Amino acid sequence: MAKEKQFVREIADIHSDFPQWYTDVVLKTELVDYGPVKGTMVIRPYGYAVWENIQKALDERFKATGHVNAYFPMLIPYSYLLKEAEHVEGFAPEVATVTHAGGAELTEKLVIRPTSETIICDMYAKWIQSYRDLPVLINQWANVVRWEKTTRPFLRTSEFLWQEGHTVHATQEEAEEETLKMLAVYKEFAENVLAMPVLTGRKSEKEKFAGAVATYSMEAMMLDGKSLQAGTTHFLGQNFANAFGIKFLDKDGTHKMPYQTSWGVSTRLIGALIMAHGDERGLKLPPRVAPVQVVIVPIAAAKPGVLDAAKALADTLNASGIRAKLDDRDFSPGWKFNEWEMKGVPLRLELGPRDLEGGVVTAARRDTTEKTTLPLSGIAETVKNVLDTVHNDMFAAAKRFMDSHIKPVSTLDELGAAVENGWALADWCGDRACEDKIKEQFQATSRNMPFDQSTLGKTCVCCGKKAKHKIYFGKAY
Amino acid sequence: MAKEKQFVREIADIHSDFPQWYTDVVLKTELVDYGPVKGTMVIRPYGYAVWENIQKALDERFKATGHVNAYFPMLIPYSYLLKEAEHVEGFAPEVATVTHAGGAELTEKLVIRPTSETIICDMYAKWIQSYRDLPVLINQWANVVRWEKTTRPFLRTSEFLWQEGHTVHATQEEAEEETLKMLAVYKEFAENVLAMPVLTGRKSEKEKFAGAVATYSMEAMMLDGKSLQAGTTHFLGQNFANAFGIKFLDKDGTHKMPYQTSWGVSTRLIGALIMAHGDERGLKLPPRVAPVQVVIVPIAAAKPGVLDAAKALADTLNASGIRAKLDDRDFSPGWKFNEWEMKGVPLRLELGPRDLEGGVVTAARRDTTEKTTLPLSGIAETVKNVLDTVHNDMFAAAKRFMDSHIKPVSTLDELGAAVENGWALADWCGDRACEDKIKEQFQATSRNMPFDQSTLGKTCVCCGKKAKHKIYFGKAY
C-alpha cells in the first residue's frame, strides 16, 4: 500500500474560514495553480475539463440562437481604446501594453484586449454596408487580460478565458431583445447545467459596463452569502457605432446607424460553481460539467472477478455517454473515497465480492452522502437518472440557500444586517450617492434591479427620498 | 432581382498568378480579413467554422491517444526564455514584449508566448515528483504571437491559433515513441480529414525547432509546387528538463531527469488546404471540414411546392448530421452557383419543378464539376456516400499531383529544375554548408528526410562527398 495522505484534513474549515477553504480546494483538487507572473493562473486538466464542458453547453446554446463564432486579433491599437469616452475611462487603467515587438519599438503602442468592442467595431464598420448585412450575430472564445490589483484563481485573474458576443441590429428594439435573450440563455444555462440559481436584472448606472447604455447581470449567491456576478449582457445603443462609424443603407434608401449588444461569461463561472455548491469535504461538482461523473471503486480488488467486473461497469457507463472512471490504483478504498469526495465527483459506485454476488453495486451520492444499492442490470439508465436527480437536488438546495439569505429591508440597519450573510432587497432613489454611502458603510454594492418591480415601496432605504427602483445590495466577489 | 456581381471574375488566374489567387480567394470568400495591426488577421465566421471542424477532429484524436487539455498563462517572464540557450536564440527576435500593465512599469518585462515550452516546464518542475506522475500528456489550444516580417493570412501572421502538446516521459524510448505517434496522428488527420497527402520525415539540424534534439514534420505540396510545413513534432530530449530542473523519483529509488516532447499544428492548416485543393473558380473545401457541405439551390423558386421541398430537403440532411444550407436568397441560380463554387462547397443540389416531378434532385460536385441526378428517396444516405467519394477523389487528385511533382535528382542542375515546380529527392552529405548553398542558388530548403532511406545513393548532390541521408528539397511557404 502506497503512502496515503488524509487530503480532507488539509482543507480549511468551510464555516470558519471560507476564503481559505476556497484556496485549499481549488489548489488541492488540482483545478488550478498559480502562474509565475503575479495574478495569473494555470488551469490544470481537471479544471480545464470543467471549462470544456461549460464551453460545449454554451456554444450549443449560442448556435441554437443563430450565432456564429469568429476570432479577432488580441492586440489592439491604443488609439482605438480612446474612441469611446466611457470605455477608455473604464479599461485604460487595467490594460497591459505592448511597446516592443520583433526587436523594435512599435510606432503605436498596442494593448492586449481587456474586451474586444473596439477592434470588433472597427471591422464591423468595414463589413456592414446594407440592411442585408444585418443582424450580425458573432461570438468569440478568447483570452483577455485585465491587470487587477487583488487576484484570486478563477474569480479575478490578470488573464482569463471567456466568450464575448458582439451583435449588430437595424433597430433599437431588436438589440434590446437580443440583450435580454442572451441574459435568459445565461440564466437557463446556470440553472440547467451548473445547478446554480441566479437573479437576473439591470445594473445601476454606477455598476454598468464602460460604454453601455444598459447592463444586465445574473448574480449568484455563494455559500458565504456574498454575490458573484456570473454573467453580463450589455445594450450598447449607438455608442460604439457612433465612435467607429458603423452605418448601413436601409431599405428606405437612407443611411442609418445600427444598435449593438455585447455579452460575456468567463472562467469565473468555475469559481462560482465551486462556491455555490461545496461543503466541508471539498468540491461538489454539478453532474453536467463534472469531468468525472461517476467514479468506480473496487472493494477487495484482489478477489477473483472484482476488477474485471469493475472494468466492465466502467465500459458500460462510458459507452452510454456517462463520464465514468475506474480507480484501480493501489490505495485503500477509504483513501479513494476521501479523495474523490474532495474532488467533488457526483456519484461513487463501490463494487465488491458481495455486491457482485447480489448483482448490485453500492452507490454513494456526493451531494447528500446518501448510500443505496443499485441493480447492475440496466445500470447505465439508472445512473443517468441518479445524476439527473443529483442535479435537481443540488439546484434545489442552492435555491433554498439563496432564498433564505435574501431579506427585504426598509432601513439601513436592516440592510447592514442582511448583507452580513446574504443580500438585501431594498427600495432605492436611483442616486449614486446612496450607493456610495452604502458601499462605504457596509462594503455592499448594488447587484441588480429585478424585472419584477411590483413591490416597489415609497422611500429610498438610504436617503428617504422617493424610491424609483427595487434593487439588491450585497457584498460581492 | 438584387444587384449581382460576377465574383469569379474577381479572382486572379490561378495558373498565372497563384499568390494573388490565394489572396483574392481568402478575402473574397470571407474566410479572413486583415486586422488593423500589421501582420494580424481576423478569422471571419466562414474561416473560423473550418477551424472549429479541424479542432474537433484533432481534439478527438488527442483524447483517444490519452491526452488531456489544460491552459497556461500567455505572459511569460523574459528570464524564462533565456534558460534554454537554443530556444532563446530561435524565439527572442520574434517576441512581443509587455513592459507596462495596470498603469505601472513592470519590474520584469514579459513576453507574449511564441510557444509555451518554458512556462509549461516551469510548472512541470513543480508538479512532477515521482514516476507515478508520469507520463504527463497535456495539450493546449491557444493563441501565440510571433512578430514576423513578411506575413500572409493563415500562412504566417503575427498572432495565430494553434494547439501545442507538451509531454513528459520516464524514458527516452517512450518520448521518442510519442514524437512519432503524434506525427502519425497528424498524417492520418491530414489525409482522412483534410484530404491532403503529406510526406513525413525528420528535419535537418538547420531546420529543427529551437531547443529540440530532433524535429519531425509533415510537408504538404501546394498547387504551385511549393512545400508547406503543415505540422511538426519534436523530441526535446532532456534539454528543457535540464534547463527547468524537472526531476522524478524512479521506482529504483533514484532521482532521474525525464524526457520530453512537444508538437503542434496551427491555423496555417487552413492556408494549406486552400492551396492544396483550389482551382480557377476558387476554393475546394474538403467535405469533412467544410462549414457548408451541401448547398441547396431552388430552381424557379416561385413555382408551387419548390421552396417547401427545398426546405424539407435541407431539414432531412441536417437531421442526419450533414451540414446543409438552403440558399433561398433573391438572386438568380447562376449567381448562386458561382458564389458557392467560389466558396468551395463540396456538393450543390438543385431542386426545381422538373426534379420534383421526377422525385429527384440534380447534384453538382465541386471537385469534378460532374452533374448527376439523385433520387430524393434515401437522399441523406446517398449524399453521405457522395461526400465520402468527393473526399476520396480529392485526396487521390492531390496525391497524383504531389507524386508527379517529386523528382529524384542526382545533380544540382536537376535539383534546380525540380524545385521550379515541385520537390527534389536528393542524396545529401548531412552538412549545413550544402543546405546553405542550395538555398542561395535555388531558394529551396531541405524539407525532411523520409523514414525509408533504402534508396540512399553514394554521393551528396551538392558537394560530392559521401551521402548520409535521402532528403527532400523544395521551395516553401
mmCIF file of N, CA and C in Angstrom, chain B residues 400-475:
data_model
loop_
_atom_site.group_PDB
_atom_site.id
_atom_site.type_symbol
_atom_site.label_atom_id
_atom_site.label_comp_id
_atom_site.label_asym_id
_atom_site.label_seq_id
_atom_site.Cartn_x
_atom_site.Cartn_y
_atom_site.Cartn_z
ATOM 1 N N ARG B 400 -1.963 12.403 -56.678
ATOM 2 C CA ARG B 400 -1.406 12.315 -58.035
ATOM 3 C C ARG B 400 -0.564 13.546 -58.330
ATOM 4 N N PHE B 401 -1.098 14.709 -57.936
ATOM 5 C CA PHE B 401 -0.365 15.953 -58.182
ATOM 6 C C PHE B 401 0.970 15.928 -57.447
ATOM 7 N N MET B 402 0.940 15.552 -56.174
ATOM 8 C CA MET B 402 2.165 15.533 -55.381
ATOM 9 C C MET B 402 3.173 14.548 -55.973
ATOM 10 N N ASP B 403 2.702 13.326 -56.217
ATOM 11 C CA ASP B 403 3.614 12.298 -56.714
ATOM 12 C C ASP B 403 4.260 12.714 -58.035
ATOM 13 N N SER B 404 3.476 13.358 -58.897
ATOM 14 C CA SER B 404 4.009 13.713 -60.215
ATOM 15 C C SER B 404 4.901 14.945 -60.162
ATOM 16 N N HIS B 405 4.976 15.598 -59.007
ATOM 17 C CA HIS B 405 5.830 16.783 -58.865
ATOM 18 C C HIS B 405 7.013 16.547 -57.938
ATOM 19 N N ILE B 406 7.320 15.288 -57.683
ATOM 20 C CA ILE B 406 8.526 14.940 -56.919
ATOM 21 C C ILE B 406 9.495 14.240 -57.864
ATOM 22 N N LYS B 407 10.729 14.769 -57.953
ATOM 23 C CA LYS B 407 11.710 14.181 -58.875
ATOM 24 C C LYS B 407 12.955 13.740 -58.114
ATOM 25 N N PRO B 408 13.339 12.461 -58.284
ATOM 26 C CA PRO B 408 14.646 12.057 -57.764
ATOM 27 C C PRO B 408 15.718 12.756 -58.606
ATOM 28 N N VAL B 409 16.694 13.350 -57.947
ATOM 29 C CA VAL B 409 17.718 14.095 -58.690
ATOM 30 C C VAL B 409 19.103 13.630 -58.269
ATOM 31 N N SER B 410 20.056 13.754 -59.170
ATOM 32 C CA SER B 410 21.427 13.382 -58.801
ATOM 33 C C SER B 410 22.428 14.483 -59.111
ATOM 34 N N THR B 411 21.951 15.602 -59.688
ATOM 35 C CA THR B 411 22.855 16.741 -59.894
ATOM 36 C C THR B 411 22.165 18.009 -59.407
ATOM 37 N N LEU B 412 22.975 19.036 -59.195
ATOM 38 C CA LEU B 412 22.407 20.318 -58.754
ATOM 39 C C LEU B 412 21.510 20.921 -59.834
ATOM 40 N N ASP B 413 21.869 20.726 -61.099
ATOM 41 C CA ASP B 413 21.030 21.226 -62.192
ATOM 42 C C ASP B 413 19.653 20.583 -62.151
ATOM 43 N N GLU B 414 19.655 19.279 -61.954
ATOM 44 C CA GLU B 414 18.376 18.574 -61.865
ATOM 45 C C GLU B 414 17.580 19.067 -60.655
ATOM 46 N N LEU B 415 18.306 19.287 -59.544
ATOM 47 C CA LEU B 415 17.639 19.783 -58.342
ATOM 48 C C LEU B 415 16.998 21.145 -58.629
ATOM 49 N N GLY B 416 17.763 22.015 -59.255
ATOM 50 C CA GLY B 416 17.259 23.355 -59.593
ATOM 51 C C GLY B 416 16.021 23.280 -60.471
ATOM 52 N N ALA B 417 16.035 22.372 -61.421
ATOM 53 C CA ALA B 417 14.880 22.233 -62.313
ATOM 54 C C ALA B 417 13.676 21.686 -61.548
ATOM 55 N N ALA B 418 13.929 20.695 -60.690
ATOM 56 C CA ALA B 418 12.833 20.051 -59.952
ATOM 57 C C ALA B 418 12.119 21.027 -59.023
ATOM 58 N N VAL B 419 12.859 21.882 -58.349
ATOM 59 C CA VAL B 419 12.228 22.770 -57.362
ATOM 60 C C VAL B 419 11.537 23.966 -58.029
ATOM 61 N N GLU B 420 11.641 24.048 -59.346
ATOM 62 C CA GLU B 420 10.883 25.084 -60.045
ATOM 63 C C GLU B 420 9.385 24.837 -59.936
ATOM 64 N N ASN B 421 8.988 23.575 -59.929
ATOM 65 C CA ASN B 421 7.548 23.285 -59.803
ATOM 66 C C ASN B 421 7.267 22.050 -58.956
ATOM 67 N N GLY B 422 8.137 21.792 -57.987
ATOM 68 C CA GLY B 422 7.892 20.626 -57.134
ATOM 69 C C GLY B 422 9.064 20.407 -56.193
ATOM 70 N N TRP B 423 9.221 19.160 -55.770
ATOM 71 C CA TRP B 423 10.292 18.843 -54.823
ATOM 72 C C TRP B 423 11.322 17.947 -55.477
ATOM 73 N N ALA B 424 12.555 18.070 -55.009
ATOM 74 C CA ALA B 424 13.627 17.180 -55.444
ATOM 75 C C ALA B 424 13.932 16.210 -54.306
ATOM 76 N N LEU B 425 14.098 14.941 -54.661
ATOM 77 C CA LEU B 425 14.537 13.946 -53.667
ATOM 78 C C LEU B 425 16.006 13.654 -53.958
ATOM 79 N N ALA B 426 16.861 14.038 -53.018
ATOM 80 C CA ALA B 426 18.303 14.010 -53.292
ATOM 81 C C ALA B 426 19.068 13.242 -52.226
ATOM 82 N N ASP B 427 20.275 12.886 -52.536
ATOM 83 C CA ASP B 427 21.204 12.326 -51.546
ATOM 84 C C ASP B 427 22.035 13.476 -51.005
ATOM 85 N N TRP B 428 22.273 13.433 -49.696
ATOM 86 C CA TRP B 428 22.879 14.598 -49.051
ATOM 87 C C TRP B 428 23.899 14.137 -48.011
ATOM 88 N N CYS B 429 24.979 14.899 -47.904
ATOM 89 C CA CYS B 429 26.070 14.521 -47.003
ATOM 90 C C CYS B 429 25.755 14.801 -45.531
ATOM 91 N N GLY B 430 24.728 15.631 -45.291
ATOM 92 C CA GLY B 430 24.394 15.967 -43.912
ATOM 93 C C GLY B 430 24.977 17.285 -43.453
ATOM 94 N N ASP B 431 25.759 17.942 -44.300
ATOM 95 C CA ASP B 431 26.389 19.203 -43.885
ATOM 96 C C ASP B 431 25.493 20.410 -44.177
ATOM 97 N N ARG B 432 25.510 21.318 -43.237
ATOM 98 C CA ARG B 432 24.710 22.522 -43.389
ATOM 99 C C ARG B 432 25.183 23.370 -44.574
ATOM 100 N N ALA B 433 26.486 23.316 -44.867
ATOM 101 C CA ALA B 433 27.033 24.129 -45.960
ATOM 102 C C ALA B 433 26.302 23.824 -47.272
ATOM 103 N N CYS B 434 25.989 22.561 -47.493
ATOM 104 C CA CYS B 434 25.293 22.195 -48.729
ATOM 105 C C CYS B 434 23.861 22.724 -48.732
ATOM 106 N N GLU B 435 23.178 22.648 -47.567
ATOM 107 C CA GLU B 435 21.836 23.233 -47.470
ATOM 108 C C GLU B 435 21.889 24.725 -47.790
ATOM 109 N N ASP B 436 22.895 25.405 -47.207
ATOM 110 C CA ASP B 436 23.007 26.852 -47.405
ATOM 111 C C ASP B 436 23.246 27.181 -48.878
ATOM 112 N N LYS B 437 24.098 26.379 -49.514
ATOM 113 C CA LYS B 437 24.417 26.632 -50.923
ATOM 114 C C LYS B 437 23.172 26.453 -51.801
ATOM 115 N N ILE B 438 22.422 25.379 -51.529
ATOM 116 C CA ILE B 438 21.205 25.106 -52.310
ATOM 117 C C ILE B 438 20.164 26.202 -52.084
ATOM 118 N N LYS B 439 20.077 26.661 -50.865
ATOM 119 C CA LYS B 439 19.154 27.761 -50.549
ATOM 120 C C LYS B 439 19.532 29.008 -51.341
ATOM 121 N N GLU B 440 20.813 29.306 -51.353
ATOM 122 C CA GLU B 440 21.274 30.518 -52.018
ATOM 123 C C GLU B 440 21.070 30.442 -53.523
ATOM 124 N N GLN B 441 21.350 29.257 -54.053
ATOM 125 C CA GLN B 441 21.312 29.110 -55.507
ATOM 126 C C GLN B 441 19.887 28.954 -56.038
ATOM 127 N N PHE B 442 19.052 28.225 -55.307
ATOM 128 C CA PHE B 442 17.722 27.891 -55.842
ATOM 129 C C PHE B 442 16.546 28.343 -54.958
ATOM 130 N N GLN B 443 16.837 29.043 -53.859
ATOM 131 C CA GLN B 443 15.781 29.433 -52.917
ATOM 132 C C GLN B 443 14.993 28.216 -52.411
ATOM 133 N N ALA B 444 15.648 27.078 -52.389
ATOM 134 C CA ALA B 444 14.986 25.860 -51.893
ATOM 135 C C ALA B 444 15.619 25.435 -50.574
ATOM 136 N N THR B 445 14.791 24.937 -49.671
ATOM 137 C CA THR B 445 15.293 24.480 -48.380
ATOM 138 C C THR B 445 15.044 22.987 -48.231
ATOM 139 N N SER B 446 15.800 22.378 -47.324
ATOM 140 C CA SER B 446 15.548 20.964 -47.071
ATOM 141 C C SER B 446 14.202 20.856 -46.373
ATOM 142 N N ARG B 447 13.371 19.920 -46.792
ATOM 143 C CA ARG B 447 12.045 19.750 -46.185
ATOM 144 C C ARG B 447 12.111 18.702 -45.082
ATOM 145 N N ASN B 448 12.293 17.453 -45.449
ATOM 146 C CA ASN B 448 12.579 16.451 -44.420
ATOM 147 C C ASN B 448 13.201 15.195 -45.023
ATOM 148 N N MET B 449 13.675 14.320 -44.129
ATOM 149 C CA MET B 449 14.323 13.077 -44.540
ATOM 150 C C MET B 449 13.331 11.947 -44.349
ATOM 151 N N PRO B 450 12.920 11.284 -45.429
ATOM 152 C CA PRO B 450 11.901 10.235 -45.296
ATOM 153 C C PRO B 450 12.407 9.095 -44.412
ATOM 154 N N PHE B 451 11.478 8.394 -43.788
ATOM 155 C CA PHE B 451 11.859 7.276 -42.922
ATOM 156 C C PHE B 451 12.469 6.147 -43.749
ATOM 157 N N ASP B 452 11.960 5.993 -44.959
ATOM 158 C CA ASP B 452 12.510 4.968 -45.841
ATOM 159 C C ASP B 452 13.769 5.516 -46.515
ATOM 160 N N GLN B 453 14.908 5.026 -46.112
ATOM 161 C CA GLN B 453 16.186 5.507 -46.653
ATOM 162 C C GLN B 453 16.831 4.443 -47.538
ATOM 163 N N SER B 454 16.016 3.480 -47.991
ATOM 164 C CA SER B 454 16.572 2.320 -48.689
ATOM 165 C C SER B 454 17.206 2.665 -50.034
ATOM 166 N N THR B 455 16.769 3.790 -50.624
ATOM 167 C CA THR B 455 17.316 4.128 -51.942
ATOM 168 C C THR B 455 18.497 5.096 -51.863
ATOM 169 N N LEU B 456 19.050 5.243 -50.659
ATOM 170 C CA LEU B 456 20.157 6.195 -50.479
ATOM 171 C C LEU B 456 21.318 5.900 -51.436
ATOM 172 N N GLY B 457 21.760 6.939 -52.153
ATOM 173 C CA GLY B 457 22.868 6.796 -53.101
ATOM 174 C C GLY B 457 24.221 7.003 -52.443
ATOM 175 N N LYS B 458 25.243 7.151 -53.256
ATOM 176 C CA LYS B 458 26.593 7.179 -52.709
ATOM 177 C C LYS B 458 27.110 8.585 -52.416
ATOM 178 N N THR B 459 26.728 9.574 -53.255
ATOM 179 C CA THR B 459 27.373 10.883 -53.099
ATOM 180 C C THR B 459 26.357 12.007 -52.934
ATOM 181 N N CYS B 460 26.758 13.017 -52.206
ATOM 182 C CA CYS B 460 25.910 14.183 -51.957
ATOM 183 C C CYS B 460 25.661 14.928 -53.267
ATOM 184 N N VAL B 461 24.400 15.328 -53.477
ATOM 185 C CA VAL B 461 24.014 16.020 -54.702
ATOM 186 C C VAL B 461 24.773 17.336 -54.862
ATOM 187 N N CYS B 462 25.250 17.868 -53.767
ATOM 188 C CA CYS B 462 25.833 19.206 -53.795
ATOM 189 C C CYS B 462 27.364 19.173 -53.818
ATOM 190 N N CYS B 463 27.979 18.442 -52.852
ATOM 191 C CA CYS B 463 29.433 18.526 -52.704
ATOM 192 C C CYS B 463 30.168 17.279 -53.204
ATOM 193 N N GLY B 464 29.401 16.219 -53.478
ATOM 194 C CA GLY B 464 30.045 15.009 -53.974
ATOM 195 C C GLY B 464 30.661 14.128 -52.902
ATOM 196 N N LYS B 465 30.620 14.609 -51.643
ATOM 197 C CA LYS B 465 31.111 13.762 -50.554
ATOM 198 C C LYS B 465 30.129 12.614 -50.310
ATOM 199 N N LYS B 466 30.493 11.723 -49.373
ATOM 200 C CA LYS B 466 29.653 10.564 -49.081
ATOM 201 C C LYS B 466 28.245 11.004 -48.630
ATOM 202 N N ALA B 467 27.231 10.426 -49.229
ATOM 203 C CA ALA B 467 25.855 10.751 -48.860
ATOM 204 C C ALA B 467 25.470 10.040 -47.572
ATOM 205 N N LYS B 468 24.785 10.775 -46.690
ATOM 206 C CA LYS B 468 24.330 10.155 -45.432
ATOM 207 C C LYS B 468 22.812 10.037 -45.359
ATOM 208 N N HIS B 469 22.105 10.949 -46.059
ATOM 209 C CA HIS B 469 20.639 10.979 -45.946
ATOM 210 C C HIS B 469 19.972 11.210 -47.300
ATOM 211 N N LYS B 470 18.898 10.520 -47.506
ATOM 212 C CA LYS B 470 17.943 10.832 -48.564
ATOM 213 C C LYS B 470 17.119 12.006 -48.030
ATOM 214 N N ILE B 471 16.963 13.068 -48.798
ATOM 215 C CA ILE B 471 16.254 14.231 -48.261
ATOM 216 C C ILE B 471 15.514 14.978 -49.369
ATOM 217 N N TYR B 472 14.365 15.580 -48.988
ATOM 218 C CA TYR B 472 13.606 16.381 -49.949
ATOM 219 C C TYR B 472 14.053 17.836 -49.876
ATOM 220 N N PHE B 473 14.195 18.446 -51.048
ATOM 221 C CA PHE B 473 14.387 19.893 -51.132
ATOM 222 C C PHE B 473 13.198 20.501 -51.870
ATOM 223 N N GLY B 474 12.818 21.711 -51.479
ATOM 224 C CA GLY B 474 11.737 22.397 -52.197
ATOM 225 C C GLY B 474 11.669 23.847 -51.770
ATOM 226 N N LYS B 475 11.025 24.649 -52.584
ATOM 227 C CA LYS B 475 10.700 25.994 -52.126
ATOM 228 C C LYS B 475 9.540 25.858 -51.140
#
